[in-house]
Every structure is written in C-alpha cells, then in structure tokens.
Coordinates of C-alpha atoms in Angstrom, one line a residue:
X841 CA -12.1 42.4 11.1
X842 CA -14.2 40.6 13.5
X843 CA -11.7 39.2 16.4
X844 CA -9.7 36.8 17.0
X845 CA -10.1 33.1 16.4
X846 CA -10.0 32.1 20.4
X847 CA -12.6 35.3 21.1
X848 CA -14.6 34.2 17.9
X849 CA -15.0 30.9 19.4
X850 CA -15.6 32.1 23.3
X851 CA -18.7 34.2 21.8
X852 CA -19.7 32.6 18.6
X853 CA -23.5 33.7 18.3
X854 CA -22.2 37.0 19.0
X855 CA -19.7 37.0 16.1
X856 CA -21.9 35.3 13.6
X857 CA -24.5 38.0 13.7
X858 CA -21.5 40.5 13.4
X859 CA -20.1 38.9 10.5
X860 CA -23.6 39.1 8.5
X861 CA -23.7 42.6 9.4
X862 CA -20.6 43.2 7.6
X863 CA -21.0 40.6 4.8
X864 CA -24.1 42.7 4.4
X865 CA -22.5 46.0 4.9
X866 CA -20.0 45.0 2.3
X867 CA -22.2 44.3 -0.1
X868 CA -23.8 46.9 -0.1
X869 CA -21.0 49.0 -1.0
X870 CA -18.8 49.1 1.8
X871 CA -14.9 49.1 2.8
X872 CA -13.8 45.7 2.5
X873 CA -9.8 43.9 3.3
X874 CA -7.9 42.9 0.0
X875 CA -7.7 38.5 0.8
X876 CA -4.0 38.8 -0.9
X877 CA -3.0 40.9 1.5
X878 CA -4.4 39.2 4.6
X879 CA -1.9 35.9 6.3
X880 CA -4.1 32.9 6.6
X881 CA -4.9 31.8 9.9
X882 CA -6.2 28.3 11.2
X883 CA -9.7 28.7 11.8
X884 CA -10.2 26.9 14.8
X885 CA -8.8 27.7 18.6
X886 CA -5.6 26.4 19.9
X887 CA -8.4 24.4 22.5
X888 CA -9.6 22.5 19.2
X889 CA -9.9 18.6 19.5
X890 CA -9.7 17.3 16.0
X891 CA -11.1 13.8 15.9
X892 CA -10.3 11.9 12.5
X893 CA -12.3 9.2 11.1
X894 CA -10.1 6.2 9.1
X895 CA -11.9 4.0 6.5
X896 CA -14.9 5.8 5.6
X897 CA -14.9 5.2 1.4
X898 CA -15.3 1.8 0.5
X899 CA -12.6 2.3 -2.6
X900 CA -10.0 3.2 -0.1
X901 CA -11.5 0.3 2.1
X902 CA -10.7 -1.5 -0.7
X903 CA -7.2 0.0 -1.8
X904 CA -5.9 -0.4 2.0
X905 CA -6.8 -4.1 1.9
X906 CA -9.2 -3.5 4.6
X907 CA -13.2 -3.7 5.4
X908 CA -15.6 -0.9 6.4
X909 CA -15.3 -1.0 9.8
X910 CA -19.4 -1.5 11.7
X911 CA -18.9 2.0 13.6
X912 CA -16.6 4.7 13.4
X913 CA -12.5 4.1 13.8
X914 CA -11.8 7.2 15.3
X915 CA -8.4 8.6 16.1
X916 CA -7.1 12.0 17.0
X917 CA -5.0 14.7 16.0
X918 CA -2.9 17.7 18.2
X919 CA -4.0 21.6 17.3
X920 CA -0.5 21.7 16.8
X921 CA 0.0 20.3 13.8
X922 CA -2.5 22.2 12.1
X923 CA -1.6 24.4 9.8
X924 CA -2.4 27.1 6.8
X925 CA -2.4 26.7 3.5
X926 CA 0.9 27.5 2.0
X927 CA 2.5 26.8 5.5
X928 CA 5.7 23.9 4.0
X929 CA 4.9 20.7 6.0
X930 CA 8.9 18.7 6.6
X931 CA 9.3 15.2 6.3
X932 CA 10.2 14.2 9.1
X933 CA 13.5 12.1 9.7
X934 CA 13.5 8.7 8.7
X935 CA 10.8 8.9 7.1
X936 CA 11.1 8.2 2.7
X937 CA 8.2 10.7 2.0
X938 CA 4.9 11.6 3.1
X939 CA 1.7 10.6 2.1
X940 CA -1.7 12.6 1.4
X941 CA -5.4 12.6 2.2
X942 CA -8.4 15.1 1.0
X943 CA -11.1 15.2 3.6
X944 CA -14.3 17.1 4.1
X945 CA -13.3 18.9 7.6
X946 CA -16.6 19.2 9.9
X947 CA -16.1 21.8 12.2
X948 CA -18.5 22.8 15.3
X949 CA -20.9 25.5 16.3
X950 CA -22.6 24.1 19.4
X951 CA -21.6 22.3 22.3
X952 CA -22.5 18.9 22.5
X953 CA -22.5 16.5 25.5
X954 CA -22.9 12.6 25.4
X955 CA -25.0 11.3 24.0
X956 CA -26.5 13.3 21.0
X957 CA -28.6 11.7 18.4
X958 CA -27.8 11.6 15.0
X959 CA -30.9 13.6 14.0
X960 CA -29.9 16.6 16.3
X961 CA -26.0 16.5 15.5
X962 CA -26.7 18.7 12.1
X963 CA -27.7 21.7 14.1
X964 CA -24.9 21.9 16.1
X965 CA -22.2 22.3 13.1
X966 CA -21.0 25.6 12.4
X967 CA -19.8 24.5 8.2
X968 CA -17.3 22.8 6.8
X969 CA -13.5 23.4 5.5
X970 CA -10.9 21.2 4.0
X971 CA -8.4 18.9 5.5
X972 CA -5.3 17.4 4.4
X973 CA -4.3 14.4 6.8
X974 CA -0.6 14.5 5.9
X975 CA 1.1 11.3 7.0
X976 CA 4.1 9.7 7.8
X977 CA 3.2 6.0 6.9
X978 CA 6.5 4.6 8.2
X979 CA 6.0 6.1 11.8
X980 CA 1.9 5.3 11.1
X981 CA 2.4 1.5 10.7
X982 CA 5.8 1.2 12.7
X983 CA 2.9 0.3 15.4
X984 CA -0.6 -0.4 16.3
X985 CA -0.9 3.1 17.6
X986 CA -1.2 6.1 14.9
X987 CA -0.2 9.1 16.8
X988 CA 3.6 9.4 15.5
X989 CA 2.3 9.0 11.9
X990 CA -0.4 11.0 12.3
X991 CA 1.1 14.5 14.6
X992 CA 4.3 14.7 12.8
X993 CA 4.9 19.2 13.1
X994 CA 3.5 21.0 11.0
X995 CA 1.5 17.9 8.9
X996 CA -2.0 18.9 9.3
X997 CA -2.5 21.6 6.2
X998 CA -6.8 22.8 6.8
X999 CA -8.9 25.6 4.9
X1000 CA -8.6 29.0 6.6
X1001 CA -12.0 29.9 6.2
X1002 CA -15.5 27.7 7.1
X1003 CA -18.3 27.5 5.0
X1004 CA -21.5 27.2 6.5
X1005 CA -24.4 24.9 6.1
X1006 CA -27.0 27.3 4.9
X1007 CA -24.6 27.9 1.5
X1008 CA -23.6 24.4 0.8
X1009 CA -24.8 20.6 0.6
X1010 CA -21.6 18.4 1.6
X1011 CA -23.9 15.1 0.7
X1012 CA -22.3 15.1 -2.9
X1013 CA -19.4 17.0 -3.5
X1014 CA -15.7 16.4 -5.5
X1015 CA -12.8 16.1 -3.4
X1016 CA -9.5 16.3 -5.3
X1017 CA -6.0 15.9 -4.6
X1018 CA -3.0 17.0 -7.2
X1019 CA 0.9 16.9 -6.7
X1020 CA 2.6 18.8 -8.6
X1021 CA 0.6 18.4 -12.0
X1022 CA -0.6 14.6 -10.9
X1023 CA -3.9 14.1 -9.9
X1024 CA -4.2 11.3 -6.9
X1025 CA -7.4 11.3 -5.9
X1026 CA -10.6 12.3 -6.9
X1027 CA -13.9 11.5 -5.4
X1028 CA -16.9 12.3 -4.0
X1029 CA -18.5 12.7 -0.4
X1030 CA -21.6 10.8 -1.7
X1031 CA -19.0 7.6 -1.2
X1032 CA -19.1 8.1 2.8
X1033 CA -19.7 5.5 4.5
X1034 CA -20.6 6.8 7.7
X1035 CA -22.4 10.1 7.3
X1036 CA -21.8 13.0 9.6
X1037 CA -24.7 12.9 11.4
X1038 CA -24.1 9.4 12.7
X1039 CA -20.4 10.3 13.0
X1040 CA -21.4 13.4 15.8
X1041 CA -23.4 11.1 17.0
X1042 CA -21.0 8.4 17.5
X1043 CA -18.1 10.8 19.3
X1044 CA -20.5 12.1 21.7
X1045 CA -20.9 9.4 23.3
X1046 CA -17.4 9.5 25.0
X1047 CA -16.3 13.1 24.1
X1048 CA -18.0 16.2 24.5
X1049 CA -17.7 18.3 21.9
X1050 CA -17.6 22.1 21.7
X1051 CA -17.4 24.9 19.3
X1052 CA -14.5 25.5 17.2
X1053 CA -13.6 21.3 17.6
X1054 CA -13.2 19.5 14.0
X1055 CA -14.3 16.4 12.5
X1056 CA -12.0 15.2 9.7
X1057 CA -14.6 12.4 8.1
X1058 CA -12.2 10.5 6.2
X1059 CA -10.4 9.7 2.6
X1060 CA -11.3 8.8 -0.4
X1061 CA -9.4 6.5 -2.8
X1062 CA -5.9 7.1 -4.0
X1063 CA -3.7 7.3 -1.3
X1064 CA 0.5 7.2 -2.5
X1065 CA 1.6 4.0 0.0
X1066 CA -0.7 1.6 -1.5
X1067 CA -0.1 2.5 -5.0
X1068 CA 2.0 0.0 -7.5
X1069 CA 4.9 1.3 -7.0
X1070 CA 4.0 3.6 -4.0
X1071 CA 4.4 7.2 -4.4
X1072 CA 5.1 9.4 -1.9
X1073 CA 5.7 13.3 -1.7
X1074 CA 9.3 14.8 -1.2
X1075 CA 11.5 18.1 -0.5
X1076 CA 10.2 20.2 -3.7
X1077 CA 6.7 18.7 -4.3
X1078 CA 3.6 20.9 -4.3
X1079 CA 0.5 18.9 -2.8
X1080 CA -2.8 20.7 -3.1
X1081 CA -6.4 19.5 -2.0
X1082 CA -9.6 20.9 -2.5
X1083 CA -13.4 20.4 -2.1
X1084 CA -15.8 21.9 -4.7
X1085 CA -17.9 24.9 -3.0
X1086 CA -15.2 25.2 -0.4
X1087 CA -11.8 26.1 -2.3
X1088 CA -8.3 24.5 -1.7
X1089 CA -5.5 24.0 0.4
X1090 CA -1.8 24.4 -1.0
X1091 CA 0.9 22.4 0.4
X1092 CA 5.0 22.6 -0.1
X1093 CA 7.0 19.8 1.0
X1094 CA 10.0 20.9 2.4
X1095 CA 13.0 18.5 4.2
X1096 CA 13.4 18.3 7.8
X1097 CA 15.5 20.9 8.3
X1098 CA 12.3 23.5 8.0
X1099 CA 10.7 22.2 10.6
X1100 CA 9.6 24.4 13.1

C-alpha cells in the first residue's frame, strides 16, 4: 500500500519513487498483497476532468456516416460516472440498451497550462489505462449536446491500474471489445487520427490540465447503433474491453433499478 488515490495525486513524484521501491522490494523477495483479494479502485481523483475525443478512426468515421473532423471534437465526461471494472453499469430509463466503446485512456502526470506544444505533451503523461465510453445513444442524439448520453450513472467502466510510458508503446496496439461471447470491435491505435501528442496539445489551449486528469482518445470501428440491425447491450449482458499490454475491463449490464 502506497496511499490513497487523492494523496497519490497531491504528491505524485513522491509516490512514484515509493512505488519503485516496493516494486523493487517485491521483487526481490518481499511481502506482497494477493490482487484477488484487493476491491478495484478508480485510479484517478474525484478532481479528475476526463476530456473525450469523438471521431478519431477513420473506419468509425466511416461507420458513423461522418468525416474526420480538421482538429479535435472534444467533449467531456463527470468523475462520477467513472467506474471499476466489474462495477454493473444500468440502462437508464427510456433508453432500449446501451452502446459500447474501447478506448486507449491517457491519463496525466504533469501539470500543463495553455498552450503546450505537441512535442512537450509526451512528458507530461503519467501512462495509459482502458476506457469504456458507455453510451446511451437515444439521450446522446435526442440533441446536439452529448452530456445526457454520455454521464448517464455509473456508465464510465476504466482500468484500475495505469501503465506507464517507460513499459509500453501505445502507437500500435489491439483494442478489443466482446459481449458476451461476440466480438464487436477490434482494432488498433495505429488507426488514430489525431495522435496524443497533438491531442494534449490541442486541450491546452483552453484547459489546463493536471495530474490525475484523463484523456479518452477515441473509438475504433464497431460500435452497436450503427450496425445492420443495431445491437445494443441489455439487463444480463457481459461487455468487456481490453487493450493489449494494459489488461481489460469487465462490464455487467444490469436494468435501472441498480442504479446507484
């Protein structure tokens, strides 16, 4: 044990040289904490902004009926509605099921103030997780504004631990999504449009970023409401989504009676 997630973020050089001591320490023989026995926690403080990116693969550019857009279409998601994996996300009411999106979670180390350049915005991430922007596409398209399709409680499943830079290139890496025993998406980061760099850099130049905020940088193809018929999840269904080199994020979908 290192702290908690709000100290962890209020003194995060400080507790990244701590947790190398015990990785270290552990590794070397010592007394370590069974993971099965341990509740998963969101990994990011309740003070989190988590900024989304929409359109960012050109396949589900293409599958959405729309075009790349020049610069980043950025909208944002509550800390609330984040949650852990296995936490059961509702549907909410009137609403015929909900939809699902794999996406390579950026989350800060560093604070950031406008404007950074692109070429600096690398050093200033603390690693990467994976994000699961659950959506209610009937409250999502009932307007031009997003933020009842994309808040609904408890519909923001995200990895409960953060891998860092120094273990893992994110240029090229397999994003899956399975319900049940289906398999609905599978891609690859190397399809981003907008890299991460260029992504940072693009945020900062209205919002200031700081450690412990998240980046979710987009989908790839194979989203339920534009499929042929469209496919959505319901009370019963598992959804899981998962990034090679980071691990996976398992969600139940439970009716709206276990929301909470």
């Amino acid at each position: 044990p290192l702290a908690t997630v709000r100290d962890f973020y209020r003194d995060l050089p400080r507790y990244r040289g701590e947790a190398q001591r015990v990785v270290g320490a552990a590794a070397r023989g010592g007394q370590g904490l069974a993971l099965d026995a341990l509740t998963p926690a969101v990994p990011v403080p309740e003070t989190a902004k988590v900024i989304c990116v929409a359109v960012n693969y050109k396949m589900h550019a293409d599958e959405t009926g729309s075009d790349l857009p020049d610069r980043p279409n950025l909208f944002a998601r509550w800390w609330a509605t984040l949650v852990a994996s296995g936490t059961p996300v509702p549907v909410p009411v009137d609403e015929p099921g909900l939809d699902w999106e794999v996406e390579l979670a950026v989350v800060m180390g560093a604070p950031l103030s406008a404007p950074t350049p692109a070429a600096q915005a690398p050093g200033a991430v603390l690693g990467y997780t994976v994000f699961n922007d659950v959506s209610a596409r009937t409250h999502q398209r009932a307007t031009t504004q997003w933020a009842n399709g994309k808040n609904a409680d408890q519909s923001g499943p995200i990895g409960s631990h953060v891998v860092t830079p120094d273990e893992l290139d994110v240029a090229d890496l397999r994003l899956r999504t399975t319900v049940n025993d289906a398999v609905m998406q599978d891609g690859s980061t190397a399809e981003m449009a907008i890299k991460i760099p260029d992504l940072i850099a693009y945020a900062t130049r209205t919002i200031s970023l700081r450690p412990g905020d998240v980046i979710a940088t987009g989908t790839p193809a194979g989203v339920g409401f534009r499929r042929d018929p469209p496919v959505l999840m319901h009370p019963g269904d598992t959804c899981t989504v998962e990034i090679e080199g980071i691990g996976a994020v398992r969600t139940p979908i439970v009716d709206a009676s276990q929301r909470h």
